[in-house]
mmCIF file of C-alpha atoms in Angstrom:
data_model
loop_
_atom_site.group_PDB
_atom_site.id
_atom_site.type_symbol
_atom_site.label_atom_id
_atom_site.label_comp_id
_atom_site.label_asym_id
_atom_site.label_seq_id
_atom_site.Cartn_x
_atom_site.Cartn_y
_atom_site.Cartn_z
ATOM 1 C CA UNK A 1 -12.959 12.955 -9.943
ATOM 2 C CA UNK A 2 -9.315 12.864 -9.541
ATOM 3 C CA UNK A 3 -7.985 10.150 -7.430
ATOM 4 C CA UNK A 4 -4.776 10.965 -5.266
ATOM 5 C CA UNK A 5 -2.310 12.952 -6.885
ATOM 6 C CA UNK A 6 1.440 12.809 -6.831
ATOM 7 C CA UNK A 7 4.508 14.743 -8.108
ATOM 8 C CA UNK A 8 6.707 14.524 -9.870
ATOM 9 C CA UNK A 9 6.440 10.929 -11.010
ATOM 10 C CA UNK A 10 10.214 10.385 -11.196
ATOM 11 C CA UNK A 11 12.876 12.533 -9.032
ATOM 12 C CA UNK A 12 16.669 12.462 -9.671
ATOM 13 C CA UNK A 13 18.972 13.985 -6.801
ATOM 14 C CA UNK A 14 22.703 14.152 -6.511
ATOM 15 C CA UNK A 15 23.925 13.041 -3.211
ATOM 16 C CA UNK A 16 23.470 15.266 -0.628
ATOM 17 C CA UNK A 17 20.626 17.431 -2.438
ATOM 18 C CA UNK A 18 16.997 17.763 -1.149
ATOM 19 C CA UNK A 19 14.186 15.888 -2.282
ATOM 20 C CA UNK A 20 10.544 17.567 -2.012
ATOM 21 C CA UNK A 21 7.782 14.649 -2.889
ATOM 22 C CA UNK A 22 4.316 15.950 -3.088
ATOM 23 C CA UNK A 23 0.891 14.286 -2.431
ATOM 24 C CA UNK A 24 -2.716 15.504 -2.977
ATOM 25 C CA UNK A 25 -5.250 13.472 -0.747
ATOM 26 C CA UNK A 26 -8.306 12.450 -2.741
ATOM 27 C CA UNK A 27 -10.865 15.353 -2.389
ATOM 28 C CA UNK A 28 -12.891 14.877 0.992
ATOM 29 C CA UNK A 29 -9.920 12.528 2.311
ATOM 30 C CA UNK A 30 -8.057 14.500 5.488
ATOM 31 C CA UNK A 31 -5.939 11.146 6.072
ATOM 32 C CA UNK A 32 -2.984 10.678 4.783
ATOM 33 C CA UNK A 33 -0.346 7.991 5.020
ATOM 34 C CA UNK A 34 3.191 7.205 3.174
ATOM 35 C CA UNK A 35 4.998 4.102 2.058
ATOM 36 C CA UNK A 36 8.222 3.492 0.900
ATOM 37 C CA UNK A 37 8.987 0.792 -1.724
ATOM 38 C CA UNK A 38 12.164 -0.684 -1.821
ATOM 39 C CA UNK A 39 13.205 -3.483 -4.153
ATOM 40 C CA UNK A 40 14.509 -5.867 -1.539
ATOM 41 C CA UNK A 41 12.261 -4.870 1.220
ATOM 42 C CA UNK A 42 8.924 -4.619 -0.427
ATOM 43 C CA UNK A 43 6.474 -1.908 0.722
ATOM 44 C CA UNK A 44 6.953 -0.466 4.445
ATOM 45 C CA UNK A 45 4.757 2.349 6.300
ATOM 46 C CA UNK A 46 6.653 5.941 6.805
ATOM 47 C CA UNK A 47 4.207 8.099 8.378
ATOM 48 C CA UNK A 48 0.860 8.664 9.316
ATOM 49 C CA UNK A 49 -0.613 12.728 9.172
ATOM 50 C CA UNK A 50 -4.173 14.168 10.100
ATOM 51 C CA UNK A 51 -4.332 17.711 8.588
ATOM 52 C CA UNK A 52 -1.842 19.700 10.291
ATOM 53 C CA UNK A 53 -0.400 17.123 12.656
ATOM 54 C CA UNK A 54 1.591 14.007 12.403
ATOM 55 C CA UNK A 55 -0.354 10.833 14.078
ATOM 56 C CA UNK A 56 2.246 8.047 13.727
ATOM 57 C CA UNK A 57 5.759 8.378 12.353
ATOM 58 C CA UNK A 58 7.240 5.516 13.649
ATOM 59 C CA UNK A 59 8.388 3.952 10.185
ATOM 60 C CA UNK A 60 9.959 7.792 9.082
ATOM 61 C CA UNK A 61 14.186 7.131 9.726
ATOM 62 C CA UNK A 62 15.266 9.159 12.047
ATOM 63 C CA UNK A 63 17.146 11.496 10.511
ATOM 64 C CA UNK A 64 16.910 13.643 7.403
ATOM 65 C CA UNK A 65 13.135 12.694 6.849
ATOM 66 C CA UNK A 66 10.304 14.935 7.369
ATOM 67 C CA UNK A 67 6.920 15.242 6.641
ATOM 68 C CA UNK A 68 3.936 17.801 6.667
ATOM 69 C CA UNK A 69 0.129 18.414 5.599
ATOM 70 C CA UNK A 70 -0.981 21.349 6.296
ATOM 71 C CA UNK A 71 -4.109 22.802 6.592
ATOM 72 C CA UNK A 72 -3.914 23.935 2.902
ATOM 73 C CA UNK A 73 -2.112 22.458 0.532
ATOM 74 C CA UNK A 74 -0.656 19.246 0.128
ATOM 75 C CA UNK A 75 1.086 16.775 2.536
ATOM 76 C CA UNK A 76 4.540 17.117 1.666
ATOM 77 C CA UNK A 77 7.747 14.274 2.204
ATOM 78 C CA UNK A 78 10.723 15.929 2.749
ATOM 79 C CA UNK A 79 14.290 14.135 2.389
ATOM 80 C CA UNK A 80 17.313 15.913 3.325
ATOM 81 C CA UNK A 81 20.704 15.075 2.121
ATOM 82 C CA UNK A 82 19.700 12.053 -0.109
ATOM 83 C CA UNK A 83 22.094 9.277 -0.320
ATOM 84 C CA UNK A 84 21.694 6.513 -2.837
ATOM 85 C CA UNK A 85 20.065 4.289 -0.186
ATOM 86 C CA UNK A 86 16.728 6.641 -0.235
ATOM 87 C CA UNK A 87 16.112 5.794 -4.195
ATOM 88 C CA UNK A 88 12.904 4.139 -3.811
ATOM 89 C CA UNK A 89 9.466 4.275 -5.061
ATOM 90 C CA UNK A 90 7.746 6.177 -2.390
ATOM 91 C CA UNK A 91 3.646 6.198 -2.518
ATOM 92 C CA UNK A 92 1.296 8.532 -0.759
ATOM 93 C CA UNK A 93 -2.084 7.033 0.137
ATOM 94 C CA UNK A 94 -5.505 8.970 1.811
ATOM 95 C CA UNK A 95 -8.854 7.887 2.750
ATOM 96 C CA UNK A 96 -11.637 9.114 4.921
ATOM 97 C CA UNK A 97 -10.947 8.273 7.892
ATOM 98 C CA UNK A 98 -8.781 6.368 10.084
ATOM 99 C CA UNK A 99 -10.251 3.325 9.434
ATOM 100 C CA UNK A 100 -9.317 3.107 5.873
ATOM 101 C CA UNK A 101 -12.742 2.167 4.581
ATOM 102 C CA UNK A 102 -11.141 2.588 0.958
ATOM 103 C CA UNK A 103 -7.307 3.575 1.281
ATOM 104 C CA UNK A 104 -6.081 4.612 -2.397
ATOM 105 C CA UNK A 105 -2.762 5.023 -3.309
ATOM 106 C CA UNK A 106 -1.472 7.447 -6.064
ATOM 107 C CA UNK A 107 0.588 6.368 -8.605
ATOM 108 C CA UNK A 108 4.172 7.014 -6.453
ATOM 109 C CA UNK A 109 7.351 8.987 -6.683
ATOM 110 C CA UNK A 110 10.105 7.139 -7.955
ATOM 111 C CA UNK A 111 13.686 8.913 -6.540
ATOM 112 C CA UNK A 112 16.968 8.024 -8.085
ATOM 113 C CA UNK A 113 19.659 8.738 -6.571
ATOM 114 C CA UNK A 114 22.891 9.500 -8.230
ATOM 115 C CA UNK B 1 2.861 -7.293 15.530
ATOM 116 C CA UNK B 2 1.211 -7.897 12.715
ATOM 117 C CA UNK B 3 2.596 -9.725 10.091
ATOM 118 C CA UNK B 4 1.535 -11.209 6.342
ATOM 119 C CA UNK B 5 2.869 -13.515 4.860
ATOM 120 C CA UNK B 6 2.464 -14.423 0.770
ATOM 121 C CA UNK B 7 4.641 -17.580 0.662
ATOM 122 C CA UNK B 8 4.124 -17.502 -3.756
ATOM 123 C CA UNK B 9 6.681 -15.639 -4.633
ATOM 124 C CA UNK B 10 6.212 -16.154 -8.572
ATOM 125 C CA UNK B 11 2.966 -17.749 -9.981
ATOM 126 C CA UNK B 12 2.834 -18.264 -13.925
ATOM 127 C CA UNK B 13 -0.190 -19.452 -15.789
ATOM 128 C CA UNK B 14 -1.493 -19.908 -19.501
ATOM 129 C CA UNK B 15 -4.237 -17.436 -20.139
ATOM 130 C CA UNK B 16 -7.906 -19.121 -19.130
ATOM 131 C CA UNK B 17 -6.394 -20.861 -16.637
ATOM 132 C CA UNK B 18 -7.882 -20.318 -12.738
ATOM 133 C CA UNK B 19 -5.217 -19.247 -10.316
ATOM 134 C CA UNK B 20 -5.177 -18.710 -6.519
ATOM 135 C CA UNK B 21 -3.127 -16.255 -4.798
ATOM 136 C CA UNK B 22 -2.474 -16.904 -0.897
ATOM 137 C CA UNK B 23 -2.238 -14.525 1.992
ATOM 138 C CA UNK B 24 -1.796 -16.026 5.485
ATOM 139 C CA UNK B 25 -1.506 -13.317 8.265
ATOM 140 C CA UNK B 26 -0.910 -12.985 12.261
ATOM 141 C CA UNK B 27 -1.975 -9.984 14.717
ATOM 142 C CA UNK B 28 -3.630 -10.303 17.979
ATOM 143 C CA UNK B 29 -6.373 -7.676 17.396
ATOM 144 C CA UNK B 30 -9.567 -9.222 17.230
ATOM 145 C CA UNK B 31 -10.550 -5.932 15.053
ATOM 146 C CA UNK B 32 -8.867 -5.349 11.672
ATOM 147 C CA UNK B 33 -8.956 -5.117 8.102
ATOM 148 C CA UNK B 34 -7.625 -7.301 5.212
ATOM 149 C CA UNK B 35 -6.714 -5.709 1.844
ATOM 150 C CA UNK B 36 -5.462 -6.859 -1.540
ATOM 151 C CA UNK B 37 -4.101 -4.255 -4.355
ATOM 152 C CA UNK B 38 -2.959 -5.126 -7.904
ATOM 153 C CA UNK B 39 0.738 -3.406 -9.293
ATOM 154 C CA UNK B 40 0.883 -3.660 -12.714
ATOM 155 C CA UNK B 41 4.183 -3.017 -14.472
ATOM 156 C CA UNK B 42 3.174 0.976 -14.547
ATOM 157 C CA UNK B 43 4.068 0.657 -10.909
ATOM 158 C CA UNK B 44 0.454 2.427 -9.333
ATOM 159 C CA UNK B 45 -0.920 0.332 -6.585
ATOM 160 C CA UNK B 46 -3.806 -0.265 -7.715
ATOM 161 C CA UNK B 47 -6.596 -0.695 -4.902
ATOM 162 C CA UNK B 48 -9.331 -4.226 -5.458
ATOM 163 C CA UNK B 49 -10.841 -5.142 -1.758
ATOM 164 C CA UNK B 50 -11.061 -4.509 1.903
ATOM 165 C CA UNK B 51 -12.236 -6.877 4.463
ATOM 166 C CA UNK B 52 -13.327 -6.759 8.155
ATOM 167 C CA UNK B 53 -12.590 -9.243 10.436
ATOM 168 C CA UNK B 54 -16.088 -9.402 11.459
ATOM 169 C CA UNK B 55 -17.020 -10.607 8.085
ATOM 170 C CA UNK B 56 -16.693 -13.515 6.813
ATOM 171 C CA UNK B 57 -18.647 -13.630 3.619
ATOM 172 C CA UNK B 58 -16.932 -14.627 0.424
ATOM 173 C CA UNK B 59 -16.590 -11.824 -2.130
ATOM 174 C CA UNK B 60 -17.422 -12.126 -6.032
ATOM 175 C CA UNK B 61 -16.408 -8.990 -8.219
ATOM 176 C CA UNK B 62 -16.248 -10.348 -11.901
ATOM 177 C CA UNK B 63 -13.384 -13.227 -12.419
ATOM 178 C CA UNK B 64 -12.034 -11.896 -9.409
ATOM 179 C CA UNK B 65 -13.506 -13.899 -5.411
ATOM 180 C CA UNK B 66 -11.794 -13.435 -2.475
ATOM 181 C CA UNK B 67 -11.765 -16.051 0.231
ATOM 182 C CA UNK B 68 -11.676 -14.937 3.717
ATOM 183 C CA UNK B 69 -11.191 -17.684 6.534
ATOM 184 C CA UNK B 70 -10.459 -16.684 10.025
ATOM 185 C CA UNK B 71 -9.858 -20.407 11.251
ATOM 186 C CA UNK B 72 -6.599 -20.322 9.236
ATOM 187 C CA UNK B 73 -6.130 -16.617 9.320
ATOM 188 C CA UNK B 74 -6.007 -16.580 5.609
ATOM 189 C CA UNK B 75 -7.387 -14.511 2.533
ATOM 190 C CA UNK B 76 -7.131 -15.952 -0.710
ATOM 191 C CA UNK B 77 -7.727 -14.202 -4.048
ATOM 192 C CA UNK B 78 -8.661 -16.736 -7.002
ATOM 193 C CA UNK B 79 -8.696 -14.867 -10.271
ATOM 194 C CA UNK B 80 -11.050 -17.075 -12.987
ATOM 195 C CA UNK B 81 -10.124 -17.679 -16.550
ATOM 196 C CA UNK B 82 -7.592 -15.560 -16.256
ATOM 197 C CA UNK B 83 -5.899 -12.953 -18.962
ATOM 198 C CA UNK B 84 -2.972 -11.481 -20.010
ATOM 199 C CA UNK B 85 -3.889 -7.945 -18.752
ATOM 200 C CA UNK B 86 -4.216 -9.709 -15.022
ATOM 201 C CA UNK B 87 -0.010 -9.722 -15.512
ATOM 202 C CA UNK B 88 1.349 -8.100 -12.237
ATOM 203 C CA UNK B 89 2.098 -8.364 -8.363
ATOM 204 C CA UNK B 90 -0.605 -8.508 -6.154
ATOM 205 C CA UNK B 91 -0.036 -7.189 -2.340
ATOM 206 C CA UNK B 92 -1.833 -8.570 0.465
ATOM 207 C CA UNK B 93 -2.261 -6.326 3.360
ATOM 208 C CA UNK B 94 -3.437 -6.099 6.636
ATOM 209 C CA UNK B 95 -4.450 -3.178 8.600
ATOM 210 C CA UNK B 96 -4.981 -3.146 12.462
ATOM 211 C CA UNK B 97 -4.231 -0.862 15.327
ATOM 212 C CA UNK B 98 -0.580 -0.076 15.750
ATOM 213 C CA UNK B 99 -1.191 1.309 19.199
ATOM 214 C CA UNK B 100 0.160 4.889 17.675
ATOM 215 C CA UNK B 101 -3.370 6.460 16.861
ATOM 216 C CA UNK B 102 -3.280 4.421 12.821
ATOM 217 C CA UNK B 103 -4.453 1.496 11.266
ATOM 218 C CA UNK B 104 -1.571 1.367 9.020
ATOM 219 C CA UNK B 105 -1.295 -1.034 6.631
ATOM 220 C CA UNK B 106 1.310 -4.040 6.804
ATOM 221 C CA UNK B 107 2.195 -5.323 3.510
ATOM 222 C CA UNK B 108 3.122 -9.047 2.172
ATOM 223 C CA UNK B 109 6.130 -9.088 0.006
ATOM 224 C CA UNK B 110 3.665 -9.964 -3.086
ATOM 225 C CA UNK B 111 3.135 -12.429 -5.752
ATOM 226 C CA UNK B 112 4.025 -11.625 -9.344
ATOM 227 C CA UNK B 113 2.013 -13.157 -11.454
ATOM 228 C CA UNK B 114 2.542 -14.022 -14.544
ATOM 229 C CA UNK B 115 -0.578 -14.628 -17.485
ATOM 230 C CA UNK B 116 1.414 -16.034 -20.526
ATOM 231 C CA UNK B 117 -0.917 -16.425 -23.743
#
């Protein structure tokens, strides 16, 4: 009965590397969602994916952020060219549907940033 | 917009002691849901209600009751005789439609509370 699953637990980058964060819905869950936890800013909605498409991205920045769950496999956050502003926790949450009946959140990603 | 606001910032209390945390929020959607989760200092976000707007009912899980009052568009969370393991920051949340296609969830900036024995 695993709950939602994410790896690794901590990340380090070097400027201007890639950073791959990888979440595994609860089993039966096809929703998906991603927060970002910052210490200053508390805990802010990225993105919003439905197996294989992206519903609501409107808290992803712009640039050099991505994200993806495809049909198999996990949903995948994708940061390109870290700088030392991305070090965050960042948490990956699913449920059942759309209406959140029980949204659970794995235990997050923490990325450092050197 | 919707908005929450969780005006404690830091709440400490001596273990047995009752403690309330408050959650005050603001969206026009007469639809939506109200959600509290626990952080310990592990850092997992750790999941403990969700509320309609449609009902009102108080909740009683163990020492923890949740008061929901849509008159003052708040939703308190009393812990009772509290403990040390209780130790943590506790998110309020709320959850309506953005207009996007989600109920995402918009986040208070949390309480830490703080059980001293």
């Amino acid at each position: 009965n695993a709950g939602v699953m994410q790896n690794p637990r901590h990340l380090v980058r070097r400027r201007g590397q890639e950073a791959r964060l990888r979440c595994s819905p609860m089993k039966g869950h096809s929703h998906v969602y991603w927060y970002r936890q910052l210490p200053e800013e508390g805990l802010k909605f990225m993105v919003y994916l439905q197996k294989e498409n992206i519903i609501d991205e409107s808290g992803m920045p712009k640039e050099r952020f991505s994200a993806e769950f495809p049909k198999e496999g996990p949903s995948i956050l994708r940061i390109q060219q870290v700088v030392r502003g991305d070090s965050a926790a960042y948490f990956c949450a699913s449920s059942r549907d759309r209406f959140n009946e029980k949204l659970l959140f794995g235990s997050g990603t923490q990325l450092s940033v050197l | 917009a919707q908005k929450v606001t969780q005006a404690q910032t830091e709440i400490s209390v001596v273990e047995k002691e009752d403690v309330t945390l408050d959650c005050v929020y603001e969206t026009r959607d007469t639809t939506y849901y109200l959600f509290w989760y626990k952080q310990p200092p592990s850092g997992e976000l750790v999941f403990l209600i969700r509320r309609n707007s449609f009902d009102e009912q108080n909740e009683i899980s163990g020492r923890y009751s949740w008061n929901f009052q849509k008159s003052t568009s708040s939703f308190n969370f009393t812990i009772t005789a509290s403990q040390v393991v209780d130790s943590a920051v506790y998110f309020c949340a709320l959850s309506a439609n953005s207009g996007a296609g989600s109920y995402q969830l918009t986040f208070g900036k949390g309480t830490k509370l703080s059980v001293i024995p």
